[in-house]
Coordinates of N, CA and C in Angstrom, one line a residue:
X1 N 0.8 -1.2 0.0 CA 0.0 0.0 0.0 C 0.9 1.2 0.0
X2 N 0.3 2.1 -0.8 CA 1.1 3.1 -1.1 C 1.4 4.1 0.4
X3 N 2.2 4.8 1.1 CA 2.8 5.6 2.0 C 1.8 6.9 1.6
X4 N 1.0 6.9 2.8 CA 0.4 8.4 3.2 C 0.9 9.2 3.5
X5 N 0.5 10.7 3.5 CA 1.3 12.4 4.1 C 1.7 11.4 5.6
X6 N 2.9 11.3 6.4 CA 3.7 11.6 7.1 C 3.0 10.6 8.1
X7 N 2.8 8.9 7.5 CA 2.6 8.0 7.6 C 1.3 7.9 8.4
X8 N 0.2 8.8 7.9 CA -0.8 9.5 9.0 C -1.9 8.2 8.9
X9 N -1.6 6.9 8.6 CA -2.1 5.9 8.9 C -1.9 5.7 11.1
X10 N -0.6 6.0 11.3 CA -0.5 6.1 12.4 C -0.8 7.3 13.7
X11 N -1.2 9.2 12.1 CA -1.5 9.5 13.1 C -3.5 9.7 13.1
X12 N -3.7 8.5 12.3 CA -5.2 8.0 12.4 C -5.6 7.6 13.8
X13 N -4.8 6.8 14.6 CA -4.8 6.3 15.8 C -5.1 7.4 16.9
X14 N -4.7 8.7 16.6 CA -5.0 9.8 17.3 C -6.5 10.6 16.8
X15 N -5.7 11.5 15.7 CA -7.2 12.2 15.3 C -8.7 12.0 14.9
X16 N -8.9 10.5 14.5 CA -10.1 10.0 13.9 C -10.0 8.9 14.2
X17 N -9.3 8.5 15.5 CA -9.7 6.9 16.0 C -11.2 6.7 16.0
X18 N -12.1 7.7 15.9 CA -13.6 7.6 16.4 C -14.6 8.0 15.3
X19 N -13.8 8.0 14.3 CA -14.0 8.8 12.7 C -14.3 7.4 11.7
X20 N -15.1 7.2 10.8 CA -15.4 6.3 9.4 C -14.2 6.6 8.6
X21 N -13.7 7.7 8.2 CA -12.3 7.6 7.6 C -11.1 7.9 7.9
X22 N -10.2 7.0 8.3 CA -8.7 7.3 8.7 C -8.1 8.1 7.5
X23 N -6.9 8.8 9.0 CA -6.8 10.0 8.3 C -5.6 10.0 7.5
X24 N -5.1 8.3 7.1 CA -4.5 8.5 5.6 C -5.0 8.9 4.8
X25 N -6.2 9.3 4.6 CA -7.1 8.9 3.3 C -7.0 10.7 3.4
X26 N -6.6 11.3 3.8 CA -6.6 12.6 3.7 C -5.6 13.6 2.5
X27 N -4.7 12.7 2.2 CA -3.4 12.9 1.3 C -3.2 12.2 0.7
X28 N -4.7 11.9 -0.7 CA -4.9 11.1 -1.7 C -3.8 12.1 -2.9
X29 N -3.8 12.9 -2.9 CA -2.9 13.4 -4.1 C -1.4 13.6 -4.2
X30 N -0.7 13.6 -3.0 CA 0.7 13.8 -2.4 C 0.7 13.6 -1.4
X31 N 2.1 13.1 -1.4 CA 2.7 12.3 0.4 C 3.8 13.3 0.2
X32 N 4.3 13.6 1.8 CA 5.3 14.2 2.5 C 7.0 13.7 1.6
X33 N 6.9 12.4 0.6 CA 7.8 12.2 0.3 C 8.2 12.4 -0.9
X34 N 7.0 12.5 -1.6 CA 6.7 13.1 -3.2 C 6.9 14.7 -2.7
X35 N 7.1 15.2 -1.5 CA 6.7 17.1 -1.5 C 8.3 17.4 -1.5
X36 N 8.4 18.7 -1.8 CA 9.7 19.6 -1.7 C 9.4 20.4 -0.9
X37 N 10.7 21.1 0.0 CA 10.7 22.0 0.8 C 10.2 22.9 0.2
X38 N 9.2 23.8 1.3 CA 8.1 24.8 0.9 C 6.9 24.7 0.6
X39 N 6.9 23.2 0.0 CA 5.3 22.9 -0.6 C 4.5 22.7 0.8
X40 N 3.2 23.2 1.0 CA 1.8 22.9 1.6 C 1.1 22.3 1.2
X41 N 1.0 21.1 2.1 CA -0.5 19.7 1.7 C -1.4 20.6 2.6
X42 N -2.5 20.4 1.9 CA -3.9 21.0 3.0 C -4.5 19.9 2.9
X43 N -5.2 19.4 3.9 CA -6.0 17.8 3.7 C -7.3 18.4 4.8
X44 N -8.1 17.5 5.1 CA -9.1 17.3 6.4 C -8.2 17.8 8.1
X45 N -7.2 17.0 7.5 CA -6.3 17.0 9.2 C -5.5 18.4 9.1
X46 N -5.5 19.4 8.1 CA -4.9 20.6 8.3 C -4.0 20.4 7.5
X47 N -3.0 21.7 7.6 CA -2.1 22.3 6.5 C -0.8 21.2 6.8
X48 N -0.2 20.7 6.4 CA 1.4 20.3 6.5 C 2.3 20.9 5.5
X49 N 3.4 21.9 6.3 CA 4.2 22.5 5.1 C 5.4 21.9 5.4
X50 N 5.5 21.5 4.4 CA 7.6 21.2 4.5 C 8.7 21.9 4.2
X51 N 9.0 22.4 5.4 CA 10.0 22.9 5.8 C 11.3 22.8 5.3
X52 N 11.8 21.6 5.4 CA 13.0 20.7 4.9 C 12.5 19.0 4.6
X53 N 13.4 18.9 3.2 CA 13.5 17.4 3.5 C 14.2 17.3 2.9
X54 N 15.1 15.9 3.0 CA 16.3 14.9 2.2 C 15.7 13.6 2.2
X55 N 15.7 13.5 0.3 CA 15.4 12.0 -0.2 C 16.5 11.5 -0.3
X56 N 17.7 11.7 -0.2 CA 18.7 11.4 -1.0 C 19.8 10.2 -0.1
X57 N 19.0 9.6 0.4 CA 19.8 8.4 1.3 C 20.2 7.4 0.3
X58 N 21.2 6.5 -0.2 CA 21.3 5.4 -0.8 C 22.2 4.3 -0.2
X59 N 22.8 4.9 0.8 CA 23.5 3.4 1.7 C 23.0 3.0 2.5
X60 N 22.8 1.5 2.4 CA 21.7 0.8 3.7 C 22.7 0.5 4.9
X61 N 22.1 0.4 5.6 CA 23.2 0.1 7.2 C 22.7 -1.5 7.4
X62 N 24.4 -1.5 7.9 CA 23.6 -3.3 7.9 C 24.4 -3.8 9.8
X63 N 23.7 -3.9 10.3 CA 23.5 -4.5 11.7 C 23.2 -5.8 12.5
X64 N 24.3 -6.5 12.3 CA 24.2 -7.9 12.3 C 23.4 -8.4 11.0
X65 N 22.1 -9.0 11.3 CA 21.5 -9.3 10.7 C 20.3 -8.5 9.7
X66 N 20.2 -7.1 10.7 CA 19.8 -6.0 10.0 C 20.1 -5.4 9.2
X67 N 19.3 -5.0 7.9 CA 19.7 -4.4 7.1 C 18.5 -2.8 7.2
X68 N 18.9 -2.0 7.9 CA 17.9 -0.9 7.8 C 18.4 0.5 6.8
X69 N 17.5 0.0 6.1 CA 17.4 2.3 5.2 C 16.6 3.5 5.3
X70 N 16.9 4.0 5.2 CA 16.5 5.6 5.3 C 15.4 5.7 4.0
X71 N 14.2 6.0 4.1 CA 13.8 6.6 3.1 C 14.1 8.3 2.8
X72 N 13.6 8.7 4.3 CA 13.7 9.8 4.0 C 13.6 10.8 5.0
X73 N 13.9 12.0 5.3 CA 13.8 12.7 6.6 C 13.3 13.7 6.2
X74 N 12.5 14.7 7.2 CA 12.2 16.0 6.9 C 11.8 16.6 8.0
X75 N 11.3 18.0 7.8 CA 10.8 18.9 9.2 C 9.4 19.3 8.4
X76 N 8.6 19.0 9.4 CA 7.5 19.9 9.1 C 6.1 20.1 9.8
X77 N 5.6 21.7 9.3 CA 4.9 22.7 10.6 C 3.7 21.7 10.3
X78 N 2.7 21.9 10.8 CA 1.4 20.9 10.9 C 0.4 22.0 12.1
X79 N -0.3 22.3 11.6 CA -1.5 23.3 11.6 C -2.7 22.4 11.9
X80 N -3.0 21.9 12.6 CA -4.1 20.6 12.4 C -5.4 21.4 12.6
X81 N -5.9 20.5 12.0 CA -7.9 20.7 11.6 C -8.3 20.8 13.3
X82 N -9.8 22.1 13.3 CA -10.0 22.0 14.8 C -10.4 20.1 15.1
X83 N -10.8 18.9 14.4 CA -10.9 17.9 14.8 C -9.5 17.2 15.4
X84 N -8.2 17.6 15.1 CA -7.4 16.7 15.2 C -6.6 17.7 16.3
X85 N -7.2 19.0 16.2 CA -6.2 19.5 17.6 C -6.8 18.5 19.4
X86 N -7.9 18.5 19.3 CA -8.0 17.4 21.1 C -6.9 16.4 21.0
X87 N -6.4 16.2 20.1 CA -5.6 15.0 20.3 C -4.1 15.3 19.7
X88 N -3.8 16.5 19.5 CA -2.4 17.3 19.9 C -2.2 18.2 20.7
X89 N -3.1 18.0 21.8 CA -3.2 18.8 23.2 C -3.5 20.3 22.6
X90 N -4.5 20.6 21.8 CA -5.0 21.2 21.5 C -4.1 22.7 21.1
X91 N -2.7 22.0 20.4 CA -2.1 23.5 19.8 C -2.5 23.4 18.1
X92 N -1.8 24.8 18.5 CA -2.3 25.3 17.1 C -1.5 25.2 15.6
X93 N 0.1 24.9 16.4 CA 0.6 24.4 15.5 C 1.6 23.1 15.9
X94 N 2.2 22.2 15.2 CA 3.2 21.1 15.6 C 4.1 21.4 15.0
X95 N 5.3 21.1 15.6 CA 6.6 20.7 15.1 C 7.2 19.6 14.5
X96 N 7.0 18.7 13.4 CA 7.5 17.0 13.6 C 8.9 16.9 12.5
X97 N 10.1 16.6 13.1 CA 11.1 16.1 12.7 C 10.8 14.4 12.5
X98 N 11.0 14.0 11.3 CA 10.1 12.7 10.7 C 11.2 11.8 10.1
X99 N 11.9 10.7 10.4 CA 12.3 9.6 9.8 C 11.8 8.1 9.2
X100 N 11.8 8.5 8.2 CA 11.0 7.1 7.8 C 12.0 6.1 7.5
X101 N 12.1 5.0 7.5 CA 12.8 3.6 8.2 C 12.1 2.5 7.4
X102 N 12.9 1.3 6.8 CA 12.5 -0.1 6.2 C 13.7 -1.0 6.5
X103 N 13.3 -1.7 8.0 CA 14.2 -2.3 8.7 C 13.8 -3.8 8.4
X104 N 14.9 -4.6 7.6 CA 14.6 -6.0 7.1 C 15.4 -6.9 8.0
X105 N 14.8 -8.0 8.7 CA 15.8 -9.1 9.7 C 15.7 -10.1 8.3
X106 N 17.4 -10.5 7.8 CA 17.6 -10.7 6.8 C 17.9 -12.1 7.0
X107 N 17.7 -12.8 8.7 CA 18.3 -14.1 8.8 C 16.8 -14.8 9.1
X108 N 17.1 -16.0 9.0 CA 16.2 -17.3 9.5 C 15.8 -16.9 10.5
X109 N 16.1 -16.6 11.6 CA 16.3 -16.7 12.8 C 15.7 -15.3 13.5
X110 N 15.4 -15.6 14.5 CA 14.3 -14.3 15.3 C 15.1 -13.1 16.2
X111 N 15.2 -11.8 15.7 CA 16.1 -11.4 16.3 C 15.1 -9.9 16.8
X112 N 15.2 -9.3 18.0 CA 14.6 -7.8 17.8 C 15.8 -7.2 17.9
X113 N 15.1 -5.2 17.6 CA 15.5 -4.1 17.6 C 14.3 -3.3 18.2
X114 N 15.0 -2.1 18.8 CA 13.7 -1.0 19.1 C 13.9 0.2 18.5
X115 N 13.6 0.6 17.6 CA 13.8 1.7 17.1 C 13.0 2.9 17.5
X116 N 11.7 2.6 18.3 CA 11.0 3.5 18.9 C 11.2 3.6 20.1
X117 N 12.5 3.1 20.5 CA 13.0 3.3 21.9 C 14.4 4.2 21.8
X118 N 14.5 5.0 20.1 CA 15.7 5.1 20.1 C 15.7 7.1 20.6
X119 N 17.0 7.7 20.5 CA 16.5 9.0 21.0 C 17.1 10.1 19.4
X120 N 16.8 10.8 19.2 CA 17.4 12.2 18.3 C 17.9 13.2 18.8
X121 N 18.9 13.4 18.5 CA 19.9 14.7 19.4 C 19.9 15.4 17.8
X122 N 19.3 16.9 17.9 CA 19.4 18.3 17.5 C 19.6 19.4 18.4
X123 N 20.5 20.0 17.9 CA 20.7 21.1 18.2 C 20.8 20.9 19.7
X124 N 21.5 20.3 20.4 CA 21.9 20.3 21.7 C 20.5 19.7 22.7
X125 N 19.8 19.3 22.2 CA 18.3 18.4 22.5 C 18.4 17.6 22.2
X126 N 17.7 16.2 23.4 CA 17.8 14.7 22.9 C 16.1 14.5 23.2
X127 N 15.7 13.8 22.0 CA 14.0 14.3 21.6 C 14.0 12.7 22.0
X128 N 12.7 11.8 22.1 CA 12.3 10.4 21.8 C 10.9 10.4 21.1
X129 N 10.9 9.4 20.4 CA 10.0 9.4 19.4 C 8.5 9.8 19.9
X130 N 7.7 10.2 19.3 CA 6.2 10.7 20.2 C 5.4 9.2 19.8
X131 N 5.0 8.6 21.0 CA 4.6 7.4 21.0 C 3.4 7.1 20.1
X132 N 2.8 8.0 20.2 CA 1.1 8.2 19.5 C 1.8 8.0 17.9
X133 N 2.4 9.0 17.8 CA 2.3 9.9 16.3 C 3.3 8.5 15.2
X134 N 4.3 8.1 16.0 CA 5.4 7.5 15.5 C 4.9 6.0 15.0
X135 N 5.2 5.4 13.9 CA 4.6 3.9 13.0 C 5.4 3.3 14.4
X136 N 5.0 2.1 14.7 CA 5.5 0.8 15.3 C 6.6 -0.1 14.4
X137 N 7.3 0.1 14.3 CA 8.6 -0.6 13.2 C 9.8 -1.1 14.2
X138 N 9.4 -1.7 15.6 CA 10.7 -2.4 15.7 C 10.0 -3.6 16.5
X139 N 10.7 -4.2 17.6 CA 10.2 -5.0 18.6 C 11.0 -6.5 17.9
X140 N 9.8 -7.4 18.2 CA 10.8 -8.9 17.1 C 10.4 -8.7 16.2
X141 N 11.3 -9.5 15.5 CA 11.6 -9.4 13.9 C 11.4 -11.4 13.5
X142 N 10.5 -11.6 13.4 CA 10.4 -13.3 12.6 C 11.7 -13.1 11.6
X143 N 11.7 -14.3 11.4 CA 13.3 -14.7 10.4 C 12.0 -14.0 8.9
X144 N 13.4 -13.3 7.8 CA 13.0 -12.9 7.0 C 11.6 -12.1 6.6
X145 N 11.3 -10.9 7.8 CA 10.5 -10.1 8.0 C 11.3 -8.7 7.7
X146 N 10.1 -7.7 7.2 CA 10.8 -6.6 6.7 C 9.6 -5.8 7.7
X147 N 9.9 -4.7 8.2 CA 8.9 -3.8 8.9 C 9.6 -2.3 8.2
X148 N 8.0 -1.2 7.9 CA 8.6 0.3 7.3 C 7.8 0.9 7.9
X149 N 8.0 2.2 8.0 CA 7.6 3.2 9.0 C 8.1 4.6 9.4
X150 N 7.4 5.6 9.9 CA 8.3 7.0 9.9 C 8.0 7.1 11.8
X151 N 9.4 7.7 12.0 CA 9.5 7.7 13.7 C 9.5 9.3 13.5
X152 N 8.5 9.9 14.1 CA 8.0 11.1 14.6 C 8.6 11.9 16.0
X153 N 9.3 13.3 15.7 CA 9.7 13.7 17.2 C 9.0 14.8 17.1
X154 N 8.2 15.3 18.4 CA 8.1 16.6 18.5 C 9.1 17.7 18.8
X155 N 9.2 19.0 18.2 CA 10.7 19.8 18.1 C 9.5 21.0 18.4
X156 N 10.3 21.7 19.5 CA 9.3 23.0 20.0 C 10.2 24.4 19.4
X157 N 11.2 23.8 18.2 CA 12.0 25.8 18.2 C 11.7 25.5 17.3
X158 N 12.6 26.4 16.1 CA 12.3 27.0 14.7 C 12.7 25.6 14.0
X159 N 12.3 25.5 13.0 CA 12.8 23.9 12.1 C 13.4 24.7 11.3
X160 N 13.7 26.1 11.0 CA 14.9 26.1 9.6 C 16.2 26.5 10.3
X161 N 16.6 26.1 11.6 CA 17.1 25.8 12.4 C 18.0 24.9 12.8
X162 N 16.9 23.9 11.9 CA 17.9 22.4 12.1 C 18.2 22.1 10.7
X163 N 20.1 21.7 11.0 CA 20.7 21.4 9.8 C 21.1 19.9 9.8
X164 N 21.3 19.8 11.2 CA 22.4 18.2 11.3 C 21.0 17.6 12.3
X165 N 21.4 15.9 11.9 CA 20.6 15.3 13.2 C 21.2 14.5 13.3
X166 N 20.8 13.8 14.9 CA 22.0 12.4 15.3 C 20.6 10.9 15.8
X167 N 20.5 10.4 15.2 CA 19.8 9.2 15.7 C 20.4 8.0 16.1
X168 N 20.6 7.6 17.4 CA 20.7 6.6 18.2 C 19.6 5.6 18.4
X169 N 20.0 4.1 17.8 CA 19.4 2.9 18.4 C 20.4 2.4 18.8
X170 N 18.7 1.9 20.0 CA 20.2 0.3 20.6 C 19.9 -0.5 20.0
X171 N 21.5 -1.8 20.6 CA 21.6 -2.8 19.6 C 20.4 -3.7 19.6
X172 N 20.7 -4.4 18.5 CA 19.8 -5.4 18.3 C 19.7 -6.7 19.3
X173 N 19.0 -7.6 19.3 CA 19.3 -8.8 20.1 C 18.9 -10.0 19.7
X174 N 19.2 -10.9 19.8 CA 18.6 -12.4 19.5 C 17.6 -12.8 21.0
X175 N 17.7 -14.1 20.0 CA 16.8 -14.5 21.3 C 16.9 -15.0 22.8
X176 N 18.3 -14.8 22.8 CA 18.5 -15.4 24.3 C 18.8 -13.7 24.8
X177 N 18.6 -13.0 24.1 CA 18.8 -11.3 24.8 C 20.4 -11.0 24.4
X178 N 21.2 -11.6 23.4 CA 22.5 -11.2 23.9 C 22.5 -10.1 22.6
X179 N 23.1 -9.1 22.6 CA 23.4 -7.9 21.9 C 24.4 -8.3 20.6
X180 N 23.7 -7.9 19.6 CA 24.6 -8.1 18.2 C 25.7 -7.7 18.2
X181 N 25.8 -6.2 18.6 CA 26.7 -5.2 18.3 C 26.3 -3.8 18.7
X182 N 27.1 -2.6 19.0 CA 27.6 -1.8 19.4 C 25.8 -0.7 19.3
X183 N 25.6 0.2 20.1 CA 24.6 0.9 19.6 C 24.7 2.0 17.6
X184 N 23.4 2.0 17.2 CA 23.9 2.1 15.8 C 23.7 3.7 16.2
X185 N 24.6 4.5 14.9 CA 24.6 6.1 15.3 C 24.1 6.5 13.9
X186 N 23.2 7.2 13.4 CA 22.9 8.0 12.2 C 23.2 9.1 11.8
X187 N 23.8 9.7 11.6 CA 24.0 11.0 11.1 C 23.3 11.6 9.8
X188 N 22.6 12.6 10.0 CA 22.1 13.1 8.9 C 22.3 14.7 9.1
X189 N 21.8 14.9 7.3 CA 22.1 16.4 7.2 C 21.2 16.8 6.2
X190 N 20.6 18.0 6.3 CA 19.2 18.5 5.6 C 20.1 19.2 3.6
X191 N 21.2 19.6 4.5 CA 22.3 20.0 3.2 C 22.1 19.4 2.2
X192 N 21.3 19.2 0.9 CA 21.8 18.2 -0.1 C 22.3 18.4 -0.8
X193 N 23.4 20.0 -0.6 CA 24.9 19.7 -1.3 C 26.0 19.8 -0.3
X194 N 25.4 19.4 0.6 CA 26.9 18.6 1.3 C 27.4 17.6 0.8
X195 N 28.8 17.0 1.0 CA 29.5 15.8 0.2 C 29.4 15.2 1.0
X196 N 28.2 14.2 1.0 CA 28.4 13.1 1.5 C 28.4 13.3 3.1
X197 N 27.8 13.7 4.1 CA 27.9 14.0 5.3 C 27.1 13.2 6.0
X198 N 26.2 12.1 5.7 CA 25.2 11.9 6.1 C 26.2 10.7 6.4
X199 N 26.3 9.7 7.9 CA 27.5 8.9 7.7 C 27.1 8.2 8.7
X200 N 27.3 6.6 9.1 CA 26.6 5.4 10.2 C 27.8 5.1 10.7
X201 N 27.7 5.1 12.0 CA 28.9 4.3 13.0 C 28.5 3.4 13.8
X202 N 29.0 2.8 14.6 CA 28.7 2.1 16.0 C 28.8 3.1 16.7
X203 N 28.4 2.8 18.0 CA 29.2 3.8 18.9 C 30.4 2.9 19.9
X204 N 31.2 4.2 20.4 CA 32.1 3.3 20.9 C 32.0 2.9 22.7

């Protein structure tokens, strides 16, 4: 199934849990990934303007058995419909720094990750994913299961602000709990004429 404005299958669960149509169905003509910085989606659930994005990821990270990619990152303001403000504590506008993720366990064998347990360090702030807003994309992984999804933070300053981000997960595990390897580090950069800055480590 095709990827909604800013995976809003998940922020269905919020605004129109009580609603006949979820509020993917609101961004039948463009998704947040098809948009360019600047463009405004207006839908049911309010304005989303994007701020910043980078499509431009093409090395997959590979983590033990994990193989996780980057679709795509962005910032953007979100203005929600008076129906969907009760269920963003009623502001008037949101902040969401957005990573979308397609994490494949590439072995036979059952391993998890938590990626919605992981944290984002901008600009001298360490955010964690907003539980509501954010897809479910980690936990166990069945042998040869792929899980996709965008992890949502709320960011309360200016988003043209942010240039650099740092995403931290921890490691992965098998099934007796023992740790694959080192926590994974992300680096990203909104720059898409930086050389190449966007860069994966372990940590040490």
């Amino acid at each position: 199934m095709k990827k909604k404005l800013l995976k809003l299958s998940s922020i269905a669960l919020l605004g129109l849990c009580l609603s006949l149509a979820p509020l993917n169905t609101f961004a039948e003509e463009k998704t947040i990934e098809e948009s360019e910085a600047g463009e405004t989606i207006t839908t049911e659930g309010g304005d989303f303007k994007v701020i910043k994005i980078n499509k431009d990821f093409e090395e997959q990270i590979e983590h033990g058995p994990f193989t996780i990619k980057i679709n795509y990152i962005s910032a953007v303001n979100v203005k929600p419909s008076e129906e969907l403000k009760p269920f963003l504590n009623d502001q008037d506008e949101v902040n969401l720094l957005s990573i979308d993720l397609e994490i494949e366990n590439t072995s036979d064998d059952n391993y998890s990750i938590y990626p919605n347990s992981s944290q984002l360090v901008v600009n001298k702030k360490q955010l964690d994913p907003d539980f509501l807003l954010s897809d479910d994309i980690g936990g166990d992984f069945l042998g040869n299961v792929i899980k996709e999804g965008t992890l949502q933070f709320v960011y309360d300053d200016d988003l043209e602000e942010v240039e650099e981000m740092k995403l931290v997960i921890g490691s992965g595990q098998d099934d007796d709990f023992n740790l694959i390897g080192e926590d994974i580090v992300i680096e990203f950069n909104f720059d898409e004429d930086a050389e190449d800055e966007d860069n994966t480590s372990d940590a040490e």
